Coordinates of C-alpha atoms in Angstrom, one line a residue:
M27 CA 70.1 -56.4 17.4
E28 CA 73.4 -58.2 17.1
F29 CA 74.3 -61.7 16.0
L30 CA 77.0 -64.2 14.9
I31 CA 76.6 -66.9 12.3
L32 CA 78.6 -70.1 13.0
P33 CA 79.4 -73.0 10.6
D34 CA 78.0 -76.5 11.3
C35 CA 81.0 -78.1 12.6
P36 CA 82.5 -79.1 16.1
E37 CA 85.1 -76.4 15.9
A38 CA 82.4 -73.7 16.1
E39 CA 80.9 -75.0 19.3
P40 CA 83.6 -73.4 21.6
I41 CA 82.9 -70.0 20.0
A42 CA 79.1 -70.4 20.9
R43 CA 80.1 -71.1 24.5
A44 CA 82.3 -68.1 24.6
V45 CA 79.5 -65.8 23.5
A46 CA 76.8 -67.4 25.8
A47 CA 75.3 -65.1 28.2
P48 CA 71.9 -64.2 29.8
G49 CA 69.5 -62.9 27.1
V50 CA 71.6 -64.3 24.2
R51 CA 69.4 -66.3 21.7
T52 CA 70.5 -69.5 19.9
V53 CA 69.1 -71.0 16.7
T54 CA 70.6 -74.3 15.7
H55 CA 71.4 -76.0 12.5
A56 CA 69.3 -79.1 11.7
S57 CA 72.2 -81.1 13.3
G58 CA 71.6 -79.4 16.6
R59 CA 74.8 -77.4 16.5
P60 CA 74.7 -73.6 17.2
W61 CA 74.1 -71.5 14.0
A62 CA 72.7 -68.0 14.7
I63 CA 73.6 -66.5 18.3
G64 CA 72.7 -63.0 19.3
R65 CA 70.1 -60.7 20.7
W66 CA 67.0 -59.6 18.7
E67 CA 63.3 -58.9 19.4
D68 CA 60.5 -61.2 18.2
T69 CA 59.1 -58.2 16.2
E70 CA 62.3 -58.2 14.1
C71 CA 62.6 -62.0 13.5
V72 CA 61.1 -64.5 10.9
L73 CA 62.1 -68.1 11.3
A74 CA 61.0 -70.8 8.8
E75 CA 61.9 -74.4 8.4
G76 CA 61.5 -76.9 5.6
A77 CA 63.1 -80.3 5.5
R78 CA 66.7 -79.9 6.9
N79 CA 66.9 -76.3 5.8
R80 CA 66.2 -73.2 7.9
L81 CA 65.7 -69.4 7.2
L82 CA 66.2 -66.6 9.5
L83 CA 65.3 -63.0 8.6
L84 CA 66.3 -60.3 11.0
G85 CA 65.1 -56.8 10.6
P86 CA 61.9 -55.1 9.5
T87 CA 60.6 -57.2 6.6
R88 CA 57.6 -59.5 5.9
T89 CA 57.2 -62.9 4.5
D90 CA 54.9 -65.9 5.0
P91 CA 56.8 -68.5 7.1
G92 CA 54.7 -71.2 5.7
A93 CA 55.4 -70.3 2.0
A94 CA 59.1 -69.9 3.0
G95 CA 59.2 -73.3 4.6
R96 CA 57.7 -74.9 1.4
L97 CA 60.4 -73.1 -0.6
L98 CA 63.1 -74.4 1.8
A99 CA 61.8 -77.9 1.6
S100 CA 62.0 -78.0 -2.3
A101 CA 65.2 -76.0 -2.6
H102 CA 68.5 -77.9 -3.5
S103 CA 71.0 -75.3 -2.5
P104 CA 71.3 -71.7 -1.0
H105 CA 71.2 -70.4 -4.6
D106 CA 67.6 -71.2 -4.8
L107 CA 66.8 -68.4 -2.3
D108 CA 67.6 -65.7 -4.8
P109 CA 64.1 -65.1 -5.9
L110 CA 62.9 -64.8 -2.3
S111 CA 65.8 -62.4 -1.5
R112 CA 64.8 -60.2 -4.4
A113 CA 61.1 -60.2 -3.3
L114 CA 61.5 -59.3 0.4
P115 CA 60.1 -55.9 1.4
G116 CA 61.8 -53.6 3.9
S117 CA 65.4 -54.2 5.1
C118 CA 66.9 -57.3 6.8
H119 CA 69.7 -59.7 7.2
L120 CA 69.1 -63.1 5.6
A121 CA 70.6 -66.2 6.9
A122 CA 69.9 -69.7 5.7
S123 CA 71.2 -73.2 6.9
F124 CA 71.1 -75.9 4.2
D125 CA 71.9 -79.0 6.1
G126 CA 74.9 -77.4 7.4
R127 CA 76.0 -75.1 4.6
T128 CA 75.1 -71.5 5.3
R129 CA 74.1 -68.4 3.3
T130 CA 74.4 -65.0 5.0
Q131 CA 73.7 -61.5 3.5
G132 CA 72.8 -58.0 4.3
S133 CA 71.2 -55.2 2.3
L134 CA 72.6 -53.9 -1.0
S135 CA 73.1 -50.4 0.4
T136 CA 74.9 -51.9 3.4
A137 CA 72.4 -50.3 5.8
R138 CA 72.4 -53.8 7.2
H139 CA 75.7 -55.6 6.5
V140 CA 77.7 -58.6 7.0
F141 CA 81.4 -58.9 8.1
H142 CA 83.4 -62.1 8.5
A143 CA 86.6 -63.4 9.9
R144 CA 88.6 -66.5 10.6
I145 CA 88.3 -67.5 14.4
G146 CA 89.3 -70.8 15.8
G147 CA 90.1 -72.1 12.4
V148 CA 86.6 -71.5 10.9
T149 CA 84.8 -68.5 9.3
V150 CA 82.4 -66.6 11.4
A151 CA 79.9 -64.0 10.1
A152 CA 78.4 -61.1 12.1
D153 CA 76.3 -58.0 11.6
S154 CA 79.1 -55.8 13.0
P155 CA 82.9 -56.1 13.4
S156 CA 82.5 -55.8 17.2
G157 CA 81.0 -59.3 17.3
L158 CA 84.2 -60.6 15.7
T159 CA 87.0 -58.5 17.2
A160 CA 86.1 -59.6 20.8
L161 CA 86.9 -63.1 19.7
M162 CA 90.1 -62.7 17.7
D163 CA 93.6 -61.4 17.8
T164 CA 93.4 -58.1 15.8
H165 CA 94.7 -54.5 15.8
L166 CA 93.8 -51.2 14.2
D167 CA 94.7 -51.0 10.5
E168 CA 96.7 -47.8 10.4
D169 CA 96.5 -47.6 6.6
T170 CA 92.8 -47.6 6.8
L171 CA 92.7 -45.0 9.4
A172 CA 94.8 -42.7 7.2
L173 CA 92.4 -43.3 4.4
Q174 CA 89.5 -41.9 6.5
L175 CA 91.1 -38.4 6.2
L176 CA 90.5 -38.6 2.4
L177 CA 87.4 -36.9 1.0
P178 CA 85.8 -38.5 -0.8
V179 CA 87.0 -42.2 -0.3
P180 CA 86.3 -43.9 -3.6
W181 CA 84.9 -47.3 -4.0
P182 CA 86.3 -50.0 -3.6
L183 CA 88.7 -48.6 -0.9
A184 CA 85.6 -47.4 1.1
A185 CA 84.8 -51.1 1.9
R186 CA 88.0 -51.6 3.9
T187 CA 87.5 -52.3 7.6
M188 CA 89.4 -50.7 10.4
W189 CA 90.6 -54.0 11.8
T190 CA 93.2 -56.5 10.6
G191 CA 91.5 -59.9 9.7
V192 CA 88.0 -58.6 9.4
R193 CA 86.4 -58.5 6.0
S194 CA 83.4 -56.7 4.6
L195 CA 81.1 -58.7 2.3
G196 CA 81.1 -57.5 -1.2
L197 CA 78.3 -55.6 -2.9
G198 CA 75.5 -57.9 -4.1
C199 CA 77.1 -61.0 -2.6
W200 CA 76.2 -63.5 0.1
L201 CA 78.7 -65.4 2.3
D202 CA 78.7 -69.1 1.7
I203 CA 80.2 -71.1 4.7
R204 CA 80.6 -74.8 4.2
P205 CA 80.4 -77.3 7.1
D206 CA 84.1 -77.4 7.3
G207 CA 84.2 -73.7 8.1
E208 CA 85.8 -72.5 4.9
A209 CA 83.9 -69.7 3.0
R210 CA 83.6 -67.8 -0.1
E211 CA 81.7 -64.8 -1.4
V212 CA 78.9 -65.6 -4.0
S213 CA 77.5 -62.9 -6.2
W214 CA 73.6 -63.0 -6.4
W215 CA 72.8 -59.4 -7.7
T216 CA 74.1 -57.2 -10.4
P217 CA 72.8 -53.6 -11.0
P218 CA 70.2 -53.4 -13.7
D219 CA 70.7 -51.4 -16.8
P220 CA 68.9 -47.9 -16.8
D221 CA 66.4 -48.6 -19.5
V222 CA 62.7 -48.6 -18.0
P223 CA 60.6 -45.6 -18.8
I224 CA 59.0 -43.9 -15.8
A225 CA 55.5 -44.8 -17.2
D226 CA 56.6 -48.4 -16.7
A227 CA 58.7 -48.1 -13.6
A228 CA 56.4 -45.8 -11.5
D229 CA 54.2 -48.6 -10.2
T230 CA 57.1 -50.7 -9.2
L231 CA 58.8 -48.0 -7.4
R232 CA 55.7 -46.8 -5.6
E233 CA 55.0 -50.4 -4.6
A234 CA 58.4 -50.9 -3.2
L235 CA 58.3 -47.7 -1.2
V236 CA 54.8 -48.5 0.3
D237 CA 55.9 -51.9 1.2
S238 CA 59.1 -50.6 2.8
V239 CA 57.3 -48.1 5.1
A240 CA 54.5 -50.8 5.9
A241 CA 57.3 -53.2 6.9
R242 CA 58.7 -50.7 9.5
A243 CA 55.1 -50.0 10.8
A244 CA 54.2 -53.6 11.2
G245 CA 53.7 -54.5 14.9
Q246 CA 54.4 -50.9 16.0
D247 CA 51.9 -49.0 18.0
V248 CA 53.5 -45.8 17.1
I249 CA 56.1 -45.0 14.3
G250 CA 58.1 -41.8 14.2
A251 CA 59.2 -39.9 11.1
D252 CA 61.2 -36.8 10.1
L253 CA 59.0 -34.0 8.7
S254 CA 61.7 -31.8 7.5
G255 CA 59.7 -30.2 4.8
G256 CA 61.8 -31.7 2.1
L257 CA 60.3 -34.0 -0.5
D258 CA 61.9 -37.2 0.6
S259 CA 61.1 -37.2 4.3
T260 CA 57.8 -35.6 3.7
S261 CA 56.7 -38.3 1.3
L262 CA 57.6 -41.0 3.8
C263 CA 55.5 -39.3 6.4
F264 CA 52.4 -39.6 4.1
L265 CA 53.2 -43.3 3.4
A266 CA 53.5 -43.9 7.2
E267 CA 50.2 -42.2 7.9
A268 CA 48.5 -44.8 5.7
T269 CA 49.6 -47.7 7.8
D270 CA 48.0 -49.1 11.0
A271 CA 50.6 -47.5 13.3
R272 CA 50.1 -44.0 14.8
L273 CA 52.4 -41.4 13.2
L274 CA 54.4 -39.1 15.2
T275 CA 56.4 -36.5 13.1
H276 CA 59.3 -34.4 14.2
H277 CA 60.5 -31.1 12.7
W278 CA 63.6 -29.1 13.8
E279 CA 63.0 -25.5 12.8
P280 CA 65.9 -24.3 10.7
R281 CA 68.1 -21.6 12.0
D282 CA 68.1 -19.8 8.6
R283 CA 64.7 -18.1 8.4
A284 CA 65.2 -17.9 4.6
N285 CA 65.0 -21.8 4.7
A286 CA 61.5 -22.6 3.5
D287 CA 61.5 -26.2 5.0
A288 CA 59.4 -24.9 8.1
K289 CA 56.7 -23.5 5.8
W290 CA 56.5 -26.7 3.9
A291 CA 56.5 -28.9 6.9
G292 CA 53.6 -26.9 8.3
R293 CA 51.6 -27.3 5.1
A294 CA 52.2 -31.1 5.2
A295 CA 51.2 -31.4 8.9
E296 CA 47.9 -29.7 7.9
L297 CA 47.3 -32.4 5.4
M298 CA 47.9 -35.1 7.9
P299 CA 45.4 -34.4 10.6
S300 CA 45.4 -37.8 12.1
A301 CA 49.1 -37.8 13.0
R302 CA 50.7 -36.1 15.9
H303 CA 53.2 -33.4 15.0
R304 CA 56.0 -32.0 17.0
F305 CA 57.7 -28.7 15.9
V306 CA 60.8 -27.9 17.9
D307 CA 62.3 -24.4 18.1
V308 CA 65.8 -24.1 16.8
E309 CA 67.1 -23.0 20.2
A310 CA 65.7 -26.1 22.0
G311 CA 68.1 -28.6 20.4
P312 CA 71.9 -29.0 20.6
L313 CA 74.1 -27.2 18.1
W314 CA 76.0 -29.0 15.4
Y315 CA 79.5 -30.0 16.5
E316 CA 78.3 -30.0 20.1
A317 CA 79.1 -33.7 21.0
A318 CA 82.1 -33.8 23.3
P319 CA 84.5 -36.7 22.0
D320 CA 85.8 -37.5 25.3
L321 CA 82.3 -38.2 26.8
D322 CA 80.0 -39.2 23.8
G323 CA 82.6 -41.4 22.2
A324 CA 81.8 -44.1 24.6
S325 CA 78.7 -45.1 22.5
D326 CA 80.8 -45.4 19.4
D327 CA 81.0 -48.7 17.5
V328 CA 84.1 -50.7 16.9
E329 CA 83.4 -50.4 13.2
G330 CA 85.0 -47.0 12.9
P331 CA 84.6 -43.2 12.7
L332 CA 81.0 -42.0 12.6
V333 CA 80.3 -40.4 9.2
W334 CA 77.6 -38.1 10.6
T335 CA 79.6 -36.7 13.5
R336 CA 78.7 -33.0 13.1
N337 CA 75.1 -33.4 14.1
R338 CA 75.5 -36.3 16.4
A339 CA 74.3 -34.5 19.5
H340 CA 71.2 -33.3 17.5
T341 CA 70.4 -36.8 16.5
E342 CA 70.8 -38.3 20.0
S343 CA 68.5 -35.6 21.3
L344 CA 65.9 -36.5 18.7
A345 CA 66.2 -40.3 19.6
R346 CA 65.7 -39.6 23.3
T347 CA 62.7 -37.4 22.6
V348 CA 60.9 -39.8 20.4
R349 CA 61.6 -42.8 22.4
A350 CA 60.0 -41.1 25.3
D351 CA 56.7 -41.2 23.2
G352 CA 57.0 -44.9 22.5
V353 CA 58.8 -44.7 19.2
T354 CA 61.4 -47.5 18.6
R355 CA 61.5 -47.0 14.7
H356 CA 61.9 -43.5 13.2
L357 CA 61.8 -42.9 9.4
I358 CA 64.4 -40.6 7.8
G359 CA 64.6 -39.6 4.1
V360 CA 68.3 -40.6 3.6
G361 CA 68.6 -42.2 0.2
G362 CA 66.2 -39.9 -1.7
D363 CA 68.8 -37.5 -2.9
E364 CA 71.2 -40.4 -3.7
L365 CA 68.6 -42.1 -6.0
F366 CA 66.6 -39.3 -7.4
G367 CA 69.0 -36.3 -7.3
I368 CA 71.3 -35.2 -10.0
S369 CA 74.6 -37.1 -10.0
P370 CA 77.8 -35.4 -11.3
Q371 CA 78.0 -37.6 -14.3
F372 CA 74.3 -37.5 -15.4
G373 CA 75.2 -35.5 -18.5
W374 CA 77.8 -38.1 -19.5
S375 CA 75.4 -40.9 -19.3
L376 CA 72.5 -39.0 -20.8
I377 CA 74.3 -37.9 -23.9
R378 CA 75.2 -41.6 -24.7
S379 CA 71.6 -42.9 -24.0
D380 CA 69.7 -40.0 -25.6
P381 CA 72.1 -37.7 -27.5
L382 CA 69.6 -35.0 -28.6
R383 CA 68.2 -34.6 -25.1
G384 CA 71.6 -34.9 -23.7
I385 CA 72.9 -32.0 -25.7
R386 CA 70.0 -29.7 -24.6
T387 CA 70.4 -30.8 -20.9
V388 CA 74.2 -30.3 -20.8
R389 CA 73.7 -26.9 -22.4
R390 CA 71.5 -26.0 -19.4
F391 CA 74.0 -27.5 -16.9
R392 CA 76.8 -25.5 -18.5
S393 CA 74.8 -22.3 -18.2
L394 CA 73.8 -22.8 -14.6
N395 CA 77.2 -24.0 -13.4
R396 CA 79.3 -21.6 -15.7
W397 CA 81.4 -24.4 -17.0
P398 CA 83.9 -23.4 -19.8
L399 CA 83.0 -24.9 -23.1
G400 CA 86.3 -26.7 -23.7
A401 CA 86.3 -28.4 -20.3
T402 CA 82.6 -29.4 -20.8
L403 CA 83.4 -31.1 -24.1
R404 CA 86.5 -32.9 -22.7
S405 CA 84.4 -34.1 -19.8
L406 CA 81.7 -35.5 -22.0
A407 CA 84.2 -37.2 -24.3
D408 CA 86.3 -38.8 -21.6
R409 CA 86.5 -42.6 -22.0
G410 CA 89.0 -43.2 -19.2
T411 CA 88.8 -46.4 -17.3
F412 CA 87.9 -46.8 -13.7
A413 CA 91.4 -47.7 -12.8
A414 CA 92.7 -44.5 -14.5
T415 CA 90.3 -42.5 -12.3
L416 CA 92.0 -44.1 -9.3
D417 CA 95.4 -43.4 -10.6
R418 CA 94.7 -39.8 -11.3
A419 CA 93.3 -39.5 -7.8
A420 CA 96.6 -40.8 -6.4
D421 CA 98.5 -38.2 -8.4
D422 CA 96.3 -35.3 -7.3
L423 CA 95.9 -36.1 -3.5
D424 CA 97.8 -33.0 -2.3
A425 CA 97.2 -30.7 -5.3
P426 CA 95.0 -27.6 -4.9
P427 CA 91.3 -28.3 -5.4
P428 CA 90.0 -27.9 -8.9
P429 CA 88.3 -24.5 -9.8
R430 CA 84.8 -24.3 -8.5
F431 CA 83.2 -23.9 -12.0
T432 CA 84.6 -27.1 -13.5
P433 CA 82.6 -30.0 -15.0
P434 CA 83.1 -33.4 -13.5
T435 CA 85.6 -35.8 -14.8
G436 CA 86.2 -39.5 -14.4
W437 CA 84.1 -42.1 -12.6
G438 CA 84.2 -40.6 -9.0
R439 CA 81.8 -38.5 -7.3
G440 CA 84.4 -35.9 -6.7
D441 CA 88.1 -35.1 -6.8
P442 CA 89.7 -36.9 -3.8
R443 CA 91.8 -34.7 -1.7
M444 CA 93.8 -35.0 1.6
P445 CA 93.3 -32.2 4.0
D446 CA 96.0 -29.4 4.2
W447 CA 96.8 -30.6 7.7
A448 CA 97.5 -34.3 6.8
T449 CA 101.1 -35.1 7.2
P450 CA 103.4 -36.2 4.4
D451 CA 103.3 -39.8 5.7
A452 CA 99.6 -39.8 5.7
V453 CA 99.4 -38.6 2.1
A454 CA 102.0 -41.1 1.1
T455 CA 100.0 -44.0 2.7
V456 CA 96.8 -43.1 0.9
R457 CA 98.6 -42.5 -2.4
R458 CA 100.0 -46.0 -2.2
L459 CA 96.6 -47.6 -1.4
L460 CA 95.0 -45.9 -4.4
R461 CA 97.8 -47.0 -6.7
E462 CA 97.7 -50.6 -5.4
T463 CA 94.0 -50.6 -6.0
A464 CA 94.4 -49.1 -9.6
A465 CA 97.0 -51.7 -10.4
R466 CA 94.5 -54.6 -9.7
R467 CA 92.3 -52.9 -12.5
P468 CA 89.0 -53.2 -10.7
E469 CA 85.8 -53.0 -12.6
P470 CA 83.4 -50.3 -11.8
L471 CA 80.1 -51.0 -10.1
H472 CA 78.4 -50.7 -13.4
P473 CA 79.6 -49.9 -17.0
D474 CA 77.5 -46.7 -17.0
R475 CA 79.0 -43.9 -14.9
L476 CA 75.6 -42.6 -13.5
Q477 CA 74.8 -46.0 -12.3
H478 CA 78.2 -46.5 -10.8
Q479 CA 78.0 -43.1 -8.9
T480 CA 74.5 -43.8 -7.7
L481 CA 75.5 -47.2 -6.2
E482 CA 78.7 -45.6 -4.7
V483 CA 76.8 -42.8 -2.9
T484 CA 74.0 -45.2 -1.9
V485 CA 76.5 -47.5 -0.3
L486 CA 78.0 -44.5 1.6
S487 CA 74.8 -43.5 2.9
G488 CA 73.9 -47.1 4.0
H489 CA 77.3 -47.3 5.8
A490 CA 76.5 -44.0 7.6
A491 CA 73.0 -45.1 8.6
R492 CA 74.3 -48.4 9.9
Q493 CA 76.9 -46.7 12.0
L494 CA 74.4 -44.3 13.4
N495 CA 72.1 -47.1 14.5
R496 CA 74.9 -48.9 16.2
S497 CA 75.8 -45.7 18.2
L498 CA 72.2 -45.2 19.2
R499 CA 71.6 -48.8 20.2
P500 CA 71.6 -48.0 23.9
L501 CA 68.7 -45.6 23.3
D502 CA 66.5 -48.4 21.8
V503 CA 65.6 -46.4 18.6
T504 CA 66.6 -47.3 15.1
F505 CA 66.6 -44.7 12.3
E506 CA 65.0 -46.4 9.3
T507 CA 65.9 -45.6 5.8
P508 CA 63.3 -47.0 3.3
F509 CA 64.9 -45.3 0.3
L510 CA 68.0 -47.6 0.9
D511 CA 65.9 -50.8 0.7
D512 CA 66.9 -53.3 -1.9
R513 CA 63.6 -53.3 -3.9
V514 CA 63.6 -49.4 -3.9
L515 CA 67.1 -49.2 -5.0
E516 CA 66.6 -51.7 -7.9
A517 CA 63.5 -49.9 -9.1
A518 CA 65.3 -46.5 -9.0
L519 CA 68.4 -47.9 -10.8
S520 CA 66.2 -49.4 -13.6
L521 CA 64.8 -45.9 -14.5
R522 CA 65.7 -44.6 -17.9
V523 CA 68.4 -41.9 -17.6
A524 CA 66.3 -39.4 -19.6
D525 CA 63.4 -39.6 -17.2
R526 CA 65.5 -38.7 -14.1
V527 CA 65.7 -35.0 -15.0
V528 CA 62.8 -33.0 -16.5
P529 CA 63.2 -29.2 -16.9
G530 CA 61.1 -27.3 -14.3
R531 CA 60.5 -30.3 -12.1
Y532 CA 62.2 -31.5 -9.0
K533 CA 63.0 -35.3 -8.7
P534 CA 60.5 -36.1 -11.5
A535 CA 60.7 -39.9 -11.2
L536 CA 60.0 -39.9 -7.4
T537 CA 57.1 -37.4 -7.8
A538 CA 55.6 -39.4 -10.7
A539 CA 55.7 -42.6 -8.6
L540 CA 54.2 -41.1 -5.6
R541 CA 51.6 -38.8 -7.2
P542 CA 48.6 -41.0 -6.3
L543 CA 49.6 -41.2 -2.6
V544 CA 51.2 -37.8 -1.7
P545 CA 49.3 -34.5 -2.2
D546 CA 50.3 -32.5 -5.3
A547 CA 50.8 -29.5 -3.1
M548 CA 53.8 -31.3 -1.6
L549 CA 55.2 -32.9 -4.7
D550 CA 55.2 -29.7 -6.6
R551 CA 57.9 -28.1 -4.4
R552 CA 60.9 -27.2 -6.7
D553 CA 63.5 -26.0 -4.2
K554 CA 65.5 -27.6 -1.3
G555 CA 66.4 -26.2 2.1
A556 CA 70.1 -25.5 3.0
F557 CA 71.7 -25.8 6.4
G558 CA 74.8 -23.6 6.2
Q559 CA 73.8 -21.6 9.1
E560 CA 73.7 -24.7 11.3
V561 CA 77.1 -25.5 10.3
Y562 CA 78.7 -22.2 10.8
E563 CA 77.0 -21.3 14.0
G564 CA 77.7 -24.8 15.4
L565 CA 81.4 -24.6 14.5
H566 CA 81.7 -20.9 15.8
R567 CA 80.3 -21.7 19.1
N568 CA 82.2 -25.0 19.6
R569 CA 85.4 -23.8 18.0
E570 CA 87.4 -23.3 21.3
R571 CA 86.5 -26.7 22.6
I572 CA 87.3 -28.4 19.3
A573 CA 90.6 -26.4 18.9
G574 CA 91.5 -27.7 22.5
L575 CA 91.8 -31.2 21.0
C576 CA 94.7 -30.2 19.2
D577 CA 96.7 -30.0 22.5
D578 CA 96.7 -33.8 22.7
L579 CA 95.6 -35.0 19.2
R580 CA 95.3 -38.6 18.8
L581 CA 95.8 -38.4 15.1
A582 CA 99.0 -36.4 15.6
A583 CA 100.3 -39.1 18.0
R584 CA 99.8 -41.6 15.1
G585 CA 101.7 -39.3 12.7
L586 CA 98.7 -38.5 10.5
V587 CA 97.8 -34.9 11.3
D588 CA 99.7 -31.7 11.9
P589 CA 98.0 -30.2 15.0
D590 CA 99.2 -26.7 14.3
A591 CA 97.9 -26.8 10.7
L592 CA 94.6 -28.1 11.9
R593 CA 94.2 -25.5 14.6
A594 CA 94.9 -22.7 12.1
A595 CA 92.3 -24.2 9.7
L596 CA 89.7 -24.0 12.4
Y597 CA 90.1 -20.2 12.5
R598 CA 90.4 -19.7 8.8
P599 CA 87.1 -18.4 7.5
T600 CA 85.5 -20.0 4.4
P601 CA 82.4 -18.9 2.4
D602 CA 81.7 -22.4 1.2
T603 CA 80.4 -25.1 3.5
R604 CA 81.8 -27.6 1.2
A605 CA 85.3 -26.8 2.3
L606 CA 84.3 -28.0 5.8
G607 CA 84.1 -31.5 4.6
P608 CA 87.8 -32.4 5.3
F609 CA 87.5 -31.0 8.7
E610 CA 84.5 -33.0 9.5
N611 CA 86.2 -36.2 8.4
T612 CA 89.2 -35.5 10.7
L613 CA 86.9 -34.7 13.6
A614 CA 85.1 -38.0 13.1
C615 CA 88.4 -39.8 13.2
E616 CA 89.7 -37.9 16.3
T617 CA 86.4 -38.5 18.1
W618 CA 86.5 -42.2 17.4
L619 CA 90.1 -42.6 18.5
R620 CA 89.2 -41.1 21.8
S621 CA 86.5 -43.6 22.4
P622 CA 87.0 -47.0 24.0
S623 CA 85.8 -48.6 20.7
A624 CA 89.2 -47.7 19.0
A625 CA 91.2 -49.5 21.5
A626 CA 92.5 -52.9 20.3
P627 CA 90.2 -55.5 21.9
L628 CA 91.6 -58.1 24.1
A629 CA 91.3 -61.2 22.1
A630 CA 89.2 -64.0 23.7
T631 CA 89.9 -67.5 22.7
P632 CA 86.9 -69.7 22.6
T633 CA 87.8 -71.5 25.6
Q634 CA 88.5 -68.3 27.6
G635 CA 85.2 -66.6 26.7
R636 CA 84.8 -62.8 26.1
R637 CA 86.9 -60.3 28.1

């Protein structure tokens, strides 16, 4: 699926002619001028009309076109669509034309997102930067490229796009384009406060998840799903089995025989006898880090470096396998950890919402993580602003990493660091970006640190899932993430902080919500599989090929990376897989720079057409 949204004015008509091609669909404004132009299937489209207003939903969702038409007929402005937007199951882009004024939005997690730019004197919106860059004069933003080496990239810097002139729609906003082509971002959603007890929230969360999976299964003869053995993906399998679509599950057996995921996946398969299950031996699939940048980069998207680069070949192999069995939508559990796992600042938020329980919980955290008492107390007492966290990150970019047994501080989900092989120029660029952002004194995503971090990491995962699906588009398979849907996200964020962690129980809020639908035998698992062996073995067996990139490193040519330092790091042993994160960011950037997607597009004026 891909599309452009055009304003209702004569200046937009040349743009429509420029992108016209066989197979391209066009939906018009009430005036008859082109409005939505792109490629999509009937199964992922809902179109409703009422008076001179029109609504287009693109993606796996469900709504009654008749009821939507009546809402449109009685609505006075695009603002009146807020209740509908909040109620939609699944995940989709929403576009509305109100007698020429347009509303365009994606999902809160950005798994489906909106970008916009000025082209031919008017604002044009799209589901991907690639739809915009082919029509405009633009170039790669070197500052943003340097920022991609940072781990982690904090919000709001993570929302920067790789191309000058292309903007990313703000979180919880819709794009308002007037008939004259001018535009503004309008906020329609704010994160809820975490104050609903699980006894009250469980039904809402369960209903949202059931509807999310059902929206993906609707109209599908067969639906695929990961059966990793972990709680998140396994739960989705049971919800998918209850739909009308036939379920095909897939399990990659882990390389580490101590990983219990295979055992739990086998148990789950026995409890779903009506589904078809595929268990694939570890040696039958590609290794991690196996994708060759010079070859596989051709399917990269213009948007930027693929976050999940290390197991890209693995994912592409899975997509080809399930597609051969008729699967076009494959469920994955991404988002479950983000919403229901333990965030670094859980203790900070809990001790403020429930001090007695917070003290007991932090005491356990301190014991398990071996945090020093003084550092723990300072972390809990910290009242620094969000801007102060960004300022401190700028100061510490090239400092040694903090000791392993250190409690979290500040608003971030980690201590941002540039890799050892980043050049002084790259470090200086990122430091300047952080300080400029801090100087604007941005507000956090929510006044509560736990809520802020949950949203930040959810948006990161939505971004990664969106990129993955863009890269897999030639294979005609989408990896669907129900945990990242708007209604699921809002239900999870509303949960009372104290109900998110219960001693002796794993993801208690999720298991409480799913208890009526998923067997107790699956919900009672208390551990989680690790994939360190996949990381180390994949890196070991592909090290020579990856090191060979340093002979002609694109990042070095741009003055961002010291190739000798990077090569040395490749051969430096590390006992902690977390230390490989900076290397993976660098590999993602280098892979992308070697792809055609990273080349500055040849701008096509509306009268010239695409080139």
